[in-house]
Amino acid sequence: MQIQETKKTIFSGIQPSGILTIGNYLGALRNWVQLQEEYNTYYCIVDMHAITVRQDPSVLKKRCLELLALYIACGLDPEKNTMYFQSHVSAHAELGWLLNCNAYMGELSRMTQFKDKSAKQGNNIGAGLLTYPVLMAADILLFNTDLVPIGSDQKQHLELARDLAERFNNVYGQTFTVPEPYIGKSGARIMSLQEPNKKMSKSDENVNAFISMVDPADVVMKKMKRAVTDSGSGIIYSPDKPGISNLIDIYASCKGVTPKEVEKEFEGAGYGTFKEAVGTAVAEILTPIQQKQKELLSDKAYLEKIFTEGADKARYTANRTLWKAQKRMGLAPRKL
Ligand code: ATP
Ligand code: LTN
């Protein structure tokens, strides 16, 4: 009990907006698993973030449960981690509103993800896309989070969460812990297999651009073989070889080695041989996870118990922070 209380806190989340890719796994989930021993961890399924773009309700519902099963299948122990759905803890939306009232249009409209996603939406851009990072800041600040493990694409959003925390603390008095990002040494930015200058994304229209966590070994191999490589030859890690460098990153992250060590291992090898090795390394990681996820999904009662207990625990801590922030802003205080 004593140890539990002195542990630092981690919060992170993934949107159930599609089937996860190996980018999500290597950039985020895998690090979460490593961190679970040392920290007090909250790993959320951020379903309210997913609805910032239109979702098919029946598909979303299914994906939420699949994502929880995937968290566990990847190695998150339900005994050690608090796992729950964001929409089950209303303090997320409520603190999001308080922070919205302290956020500036200018800083929100400068967010790269907003610019990218709104460009795809044409004329009717949902307001949720603009305020999305404020909700993310609320997620994090509710738990007095010290560390947020994320892929490097989320760095800008985390910077905003820090700015909002500092601004709030300066105006209303010390309320929130200012969080730090945790970005892994390898796998922090896995690129598209088809356009290696673009991030691998689960919402890419081209299925050959990503490897999904549920792709069977033969599909993994097929997609790897189709991956765009660069002119010339040689397994060389260099900015002018974005295709092969991405494959080196994937292999290095799967095997826990450095890009330099990969170059050495494949010295003199051709692209074909290397792509096969990368495909095998990825499939070796995915196959056991897929089996475990399938088993877990056959026991809905077990999953329900985990997300219900997770939300109960998260709600308790989250409400305390929310009520403190409300009080600081001058809303009528209530008994804790
Ligand atoms: P979408 O494409 O639907 O916007 P996404 O694939 O970016 O979503 P998120 O749910 O937004 O997925 O991200 C979950 C976590 O995975 C975040 O920490 C994010 O930084 C990380 N992540 C996403 N894509 C990659 C990638 N290509 N490489 C490394 N990390 C990634
Ligand atoms: N915005 C993130 C998902 C996300 C998140 C969070 C990550 C929502 N809330 C809190 C870390 C902490 C994304 O798009 N990847």
XYZ file of C-alpha atoms and ligand atoms in Angstrom:
382
model
C 0.000 0.000 0.000
C 2.825 2.346 0.960
C 4.669 1.586 -2.289
C 1.498 2.131 -4.334
C 1.113 5.659 -3.005
C 4.667 6.740 -3.799
C 4.481 5.525 -7.384
C 4.326 8.177 -10.083
C 1.270 8.262 -12.324
C 0.961 7.461 -16.003
C -2.042 8.167 -18.216
C -2.440 7.313 -21.881
C -5.169 6.445 -24.333
C -5.886 5.152 -27.808
C -8.935 5.946 -29.922
C -11.146 3.031 -30.995
C -11.358 4.700 -34.407
C -10.112 1.742 -36.421
C -8.177 -1.466 -36.079
C -4.828 -0.685 -34.483
C -1.671 -0.791 -36.554
C 1.805 -1.911 -35.604
C 2.516 1.862 -35.384
C 0.162 2.121 -32.407
C 1.739 -0.980 -30.888
C 5.406 -0.113 -31.389
C 4.924 3.595 -30.691
C 2.623 3.368 -27.682
C 1.146 0.115 -26.370
C 4.409 -1.769 -26.089
C 5.872 0.978 -23.911
C 2.769 0.946 -21.728
C 3.386 -2.724 -20.967
C 6.973 -2.015 -19.944
C 5.923 0.842 -17.678
C 3.146 -0.996 -15.830
C 5.442 -2.373 -13.126
C 6.893 0.918 -11.981
C 3.967 3.315 -12.209
C 0.406 3.817 -11.124
C -1.132 3.493 -14.600
C -4.402 4.581 -16.208
C -4.865 3.234 -19.731
C -8.041 4.569 -21.246
C -9.994 3.751 -24.396
C -10.718 7.278 -25.560
C -14.072 6.667 -27.226
C -15.112 10.330 -26.975
C -12.056 11.281 -29.023
C -13.067 8.761 -31.678
C -16.427 10.486 -32.243
C -14.745 13.733 -33.338
C -15.101 12.128 -36.762
C -18.340 10.353 -37.706
C -18.392 6.701 -36.596
C -20.827 3.920 -37.375
C -22.326 3.275 -33.881
C -22.466 -0.512 -34.180
C -18.889 -0.690 -35.448
C -17.633 1.693 -32.746
C -19.259 -0.386 -30.015
C -17.515 -3.509 -31.268
C -14.159 -1.749 -31.608
C -14.272 -0.451 -28.038
C -14.453 -3.952 -26.606
C -11.879 -5.254 -29.095
C -9.466 -2.530 -28.021
C -9.843 -3.413 -24.353
C -9.169 -7.066 -25.217
C -6.138 -5.946 -27.215
C -4.742 -3.935 -24.289
C -4.835 -7.095 -22.175
C -3.615 -9.359 -24.996
C -0.573 -7.106 -25.463
C 0.377 -7.720 -21.831
C -1.409 -5.118 -19.711
C -2.331 -6.873 -16.486
C -5.845 -5.941 -15.281
C -4.626 -6.353 -11.711
C -1.945 -3.711 -12.169
C -3.558 -1.198 -14.521
C -6.736 0.833 -14.477
C -8.414 0.269 -17.858
C -11.745 1.829 -18.778
C -13.816 3.678 -21.359
C -13.463 7.471 -21.304
C -17.234 8.003 -21.763
C -17.928 6.102 -18.508
C -16.161 8.774 -16.451
C -18.012 12.016 -17.032
C -15.287 14.088 -15.341
C -13.338 13.920 -18.640
C -15.990 15.954 -20.459
C -16.566 18.234 -17.500
C -12.922 19.174 -17.005
C -12.682 19.447 -20.797
C -15.254 22.242 -20.604
C -13.381 24.134 -17.881
C -10.179 23.899 -19.897
C -11.974 24.942 -23.112
C -12.852 28.159 -21.363
C -9.127 28.716 -20.778
C -7.882 27.668 -24.227
C -7.315 30.017 -27.158
C -8.696 29.601 -30.679
C -5.253 30.494 -32.053
C -3.374 27.730 -30.257
C -6.020 25.139 -31.161
C -6.167 26.037 -34.838
C -2.365 25.738 -35.066
C -2.413 22.021 -34.148
C -1.062 19.905 -37.007
C -3.598 17.110 -36.468
C -6.469 19.631 -36.618
C -5.126 21.061 -39.859
C -4.720 17.593 -41.411
C -8.054 16.178 -40.281
C -10.095 19.307 -41.016
C -8.598 19.519 -44.511
C -10.124 16.080 -45.167
C -13.576 17.179 -43.948
C -14.344 19.869 -46.510
C -16.852 22.539 -45.465
C -18.518 21.181 -42.355
C -15.661 20.819 -39.916
C -16.863 19.445 -36.589
C -16.085 21.705 -33.609
C -14.894 18.599 -31.742
C -11.920 18.339 -34.088
C -10.745 21.755 -32.942
C -11.278 21.158 -29.233
C -10.000 17.560 -29.325
C -6.625 18.377 -27.720
C -8.386 20.157 -24.853
C -10.256 16.951 -24.042
C -6.928 15.142 -24.226
C -5.467 17.656 -21.763
C -8.415 17.013 -19.431
C -7.803 13.229 -19.668
C -4.252 13.707 -18.532
C -4.704 16.446 -15.920
C -7.551 14.658 -14.106
C -5.100 12.124 -12.686
C -2.231 14.451 -11.771
C -0.305 12.520 -14.354
C 3.487 12.700 -14.284
C 4.219 10.863 -17.524
C 2.319 10.303 -20.789
C 3.644 7.536 -23.069
C 2.821 8.476 -26.675
C 4.155 8.295 -30.219
C 5.949 11.416 -31.429
C 2.896 12.630 -33.433
C 1.219 13.498 -30.110
C 4.043 15.684 -28.803
C 2.342 18.891 -29.882
C -0.884 17.922 -28.078
C 1.069 17.161 -24.946
C 2.771 20.542 -25.142
C -0.708 22.101 -25.186
C -1.746 20.059 -22.132
C 1.318 21.428 -20.329
C 0.498 24.991 -21.397
C -3.104 24.650 -20.213
C -2.002 23.198 -16.865
C 0.506 26.010 -16.306
C -1.965 28.679 -17.392
C -4.639 27.318 -15.045
C -2.186 27.048 -12.148
C -0.983 30.620 -12.721
C -4.456 32.112 -12.878
C -6.305 30.049 -10.245
C -3.550 28.657 -8.033
C -1.695 25.338 -8.031
C -4.189 22.692 -9.189
C -2.626 20.415 -11.810
C 0.617 18.484 -12.150
C 2.384 19.529 -15.363
C 2.901 16.246 -17.308
C 5.967 15.099 -19.252
C 5.858 13.099 -22.497
C 7.432 9.642 -22.665
C 8.495 8.820 -26.199
C 10.247 5.480 -26.720
C 13.718 5.303 -28.266
C 12.540 3.188 -31.173
C 9.202 2.907 -32.972
C 8.086 6.427 -32.015
C 7.088 7.179 -35.579
C 6.377 4.226 -37.836
C 5.698 5.411 -41.373
C 3.236 4.309 -44.039
C 4.452 1.325 -46.080
C 3.190 3.015 -49.251
C 4.149 6.647 -48.613
C 7.070 6.515 -46.190
C 7.004 10.267 -45.650
C 3.593 9.951 -43.991
C 2.805 8.439 -40.570
C 1.325 4.918 -40.554
C -2.295 5.512 -39.598
C -5.176 3.170 -38.793
C -7.540 5.392 -40.747
C -5.537 5.253 -44.006
C -7.745 4.371 -46.980
C -5.042 2.202 -48.517
C -4.887 -1.063 -46.547
C -1.436 -1.776 -47.953
C -0.129 1.314 -46.158
C -0.380 -0.259 -42.723
C -0.069 -3.575 -40.956
C -2.978 -4.052 -38.670
C -2.719 -5.877 -35.356
C -5.154 -8.491 -36.674
C -3.417 -9.176 -39.994
C -2.550 -12.881 -40.272
C 1.081 -13.824 -41.001
C 0.521 -14.303 -44.747
C -1.061 -10.854 -45.090
C 1.801 -9.299 -43.100
C 4.264 -10.901 -45.487
C 2.310 -9.779 -48.563
C 2.117 -6.171 -47.351
C 5.814 -6.171 -46.472
C 6.724 -7.396 -49.942
C 4.630 -4.609 -51.457
C 6.195 -1.958 -49.210
C 7.704 0.907 -51.180
C 11.501 0.864 -51.097
C 13.981 3.332 -52.473
C 16.132 3.368 -55.566
C 19.516 1.716 -55.254
C 20.187 -1.199 -52.961
C 21.544 -1.973 -49.539
C 19.977 -2.011 -46.091
C 21.022 1.487 -45.133
C 19.470 3.766 -42.528
C 19.469 7.233 -44.021
C 17.084 10.191 -44.527
C 17.331 9.811 -48.301
C 16.092 6.212 -47.992
C 12.790 6.722 -46.133
C 11.239 3.418 -47.266
C 14.046 1.129 -46.179
C 14.756 3.232 -43.068
C 11.146 2.693 -41.977
C 11.517 -1.070 -42.413
C 14.765 -0.925 -40.421
C 12.906 0.932 -37.652
C 10.155 -1.687 -37.611
C 12.648 -4.559 -37.477
C 14.796 -2.816 -34.850
C 11.781 -2.152 -32.634
C 10.455 -5.704 -32.967
C 13.821 -7.212 -32.110
C 14.880 -4.638 -29.515
C 18.070 -3.693 -31.386
C 19.400 -0.439 -32.857
C 19.200 0.557 -36.555
C 23.016 0.305 -36.690
C 22.833 -3.322 -35.549
C 20.216 -4.032 -38.233
C 22.477 -2.539 -40.919
C 25.259 -4.822 -39.736
C 23.051 -7.929 -39.591
C 21.866 -7.373 -43.180
C 25.095 -6.143 -44.713
C 25.199 -7.283 -48.330
C 21.570 -8.545 -48.261
C 19.000 -7.485 -50.871
C 15.653 -5.799 -50.273
C 13.739 -9.070 -50.811
C 15.584 -10.978 -48.085
C 15.281 -8.066 -45.668
C 11.558 -7.556 -46.268
C 10.986 -11.242 -45.536
C 12.902 -10.943 -42.254
C 10.871 -7.871 -41.251
C 7.606 -9.679 -42.089
C 8.645 -12.679 -39.997
C 9.653 -10.483 -37.037
C 6.302 -8.669 -37.121
C 4.251 -11.857 -37.478
C 6.097 -13.456 -34.539
C 4.898 -10.614 -32.334
C 1.363 -10.480 -33.700
C 0.365 -14.153 -33.732
C 0.293 -14.748 -29.936
C -1.406 -11.382 -29.344
C -4.135 -12.252 -31.864
C -4.757 -15.630 -30.207
C -5.028 -14.074 -26.755
C -7.331 -11.302 -27.976
C -9.659 -13.866 -29.533
C -9.827 -15.853 -26.280
C -10.569 -12.707 -24.274
C -13.354 -11.636 -26.621
C -15.137 -14.916 -25.986
C -15.524 -13.954 -22.313
C -17.525 -10.719 -22.375
C -18.395 -10.934 -18.664
C -14.701 -10.836 -17.762
C -14.105 -7.779 -19.953
C -17.167 -6.072 -18.498
C -15.859 -6.594 -14.993
C -12.536 -5.009 -15.932
C -13.974 -1.905 -17.566
C -16.601 -1.404 -14.841
C -14.099 -1.676 -12.008
C -11.637 0.452 -13.969
C -14.176 3.253 -14.426
C -15.157 3.119 -10.730
C -11.547 3.559 -9.689
C -10.813 6.266 -12.273
C -14.024 8.142 -11.416
C -13.026 8.499 -7.780
C -9.654 10.141 -8.510
C -10.947 12.122 -11.487
C -13.831 13.662 -9.527
C -11.535 14.888 -6.791
C -9.424 16.788 -9.322
C -12.498 18.045 -11.184
C -14.127 19.362 -8.022
C -10.903 21.088 -7.011
C -10.674 22.797 -10.428
C -14.345 23.822 -10.285
C -13.845 25.305 -6.848
C -10.700 27.163 -7.941
C -12.655 28.735 -10.800
C -15.335 29.933 -8.386
C -18.059 27.376 -9.057
C -20.016 26.561 -5.917
C -17.884 24.196 -3.836
C -19.165 20.826 -2.628
C -18.080 18.486 0.141
C -15.330 16.093 -0.910
P -5.948 7.965 -36.491
O -5.113 7.564 -37.648
O -7.300 7.353 -36.458
O -5.917 9.429 -36.241
P -3.806 6.915 -34.953
O -3.445 5.684 -35.701
O -2.913 8.087 -35.008
O -5.289 7.354 -35.241
P -4.302 7.111 -32.143
O -5.383 6.469 -31.408
O -4.499 8.558 -32.446
O -3.972 6.397 -33.489
O -2.911 6.903 -31.407
C -2.674 6.047 -30.334
C -1.218 6.076 -29.962
O -0.436 5.489 -31.002
C -0.660 7.493 -29.757
O 0.222 7.489 -28.656
C 0.086 7.758 -31.011
O 1.152 8.666 -30.830
C 0.616 6.368 -31.370
N 0.828 6.234 -32.808
C -0.113 6.359 -33.763
N 0.427 6.157 -34.975
C 1.754 5.902 -34.777
C 2.844 5.619 -35.643
N 2.690 5.557 -36.947
N 4.057 5.394 -35.097
C 4.221 5.455 -33.765
N 3.241 5.724 -32.887
C 2.019 5.944 -33.374
N -4.919 12.234 -28.937
C -4.368 10.922 -28.845
C -5.238 9.967 -28.091
C -5.423 10.456 -26.707
C -4.449 10.453 -25.675
C -5.091 11.021 -24.546
C -3.117 10.040 -25.594
C -6.544 11.010 -26.197
N -6.357 11.337 -24.908
C -4.404 11.216 -23.352
C -2.445 10.231 -24.394
C -3.091 10.804 -23.287
C -4.147 10.415 -30.242
O -4.758 10.862 -31.164
N -3.276 9.508 -30.392
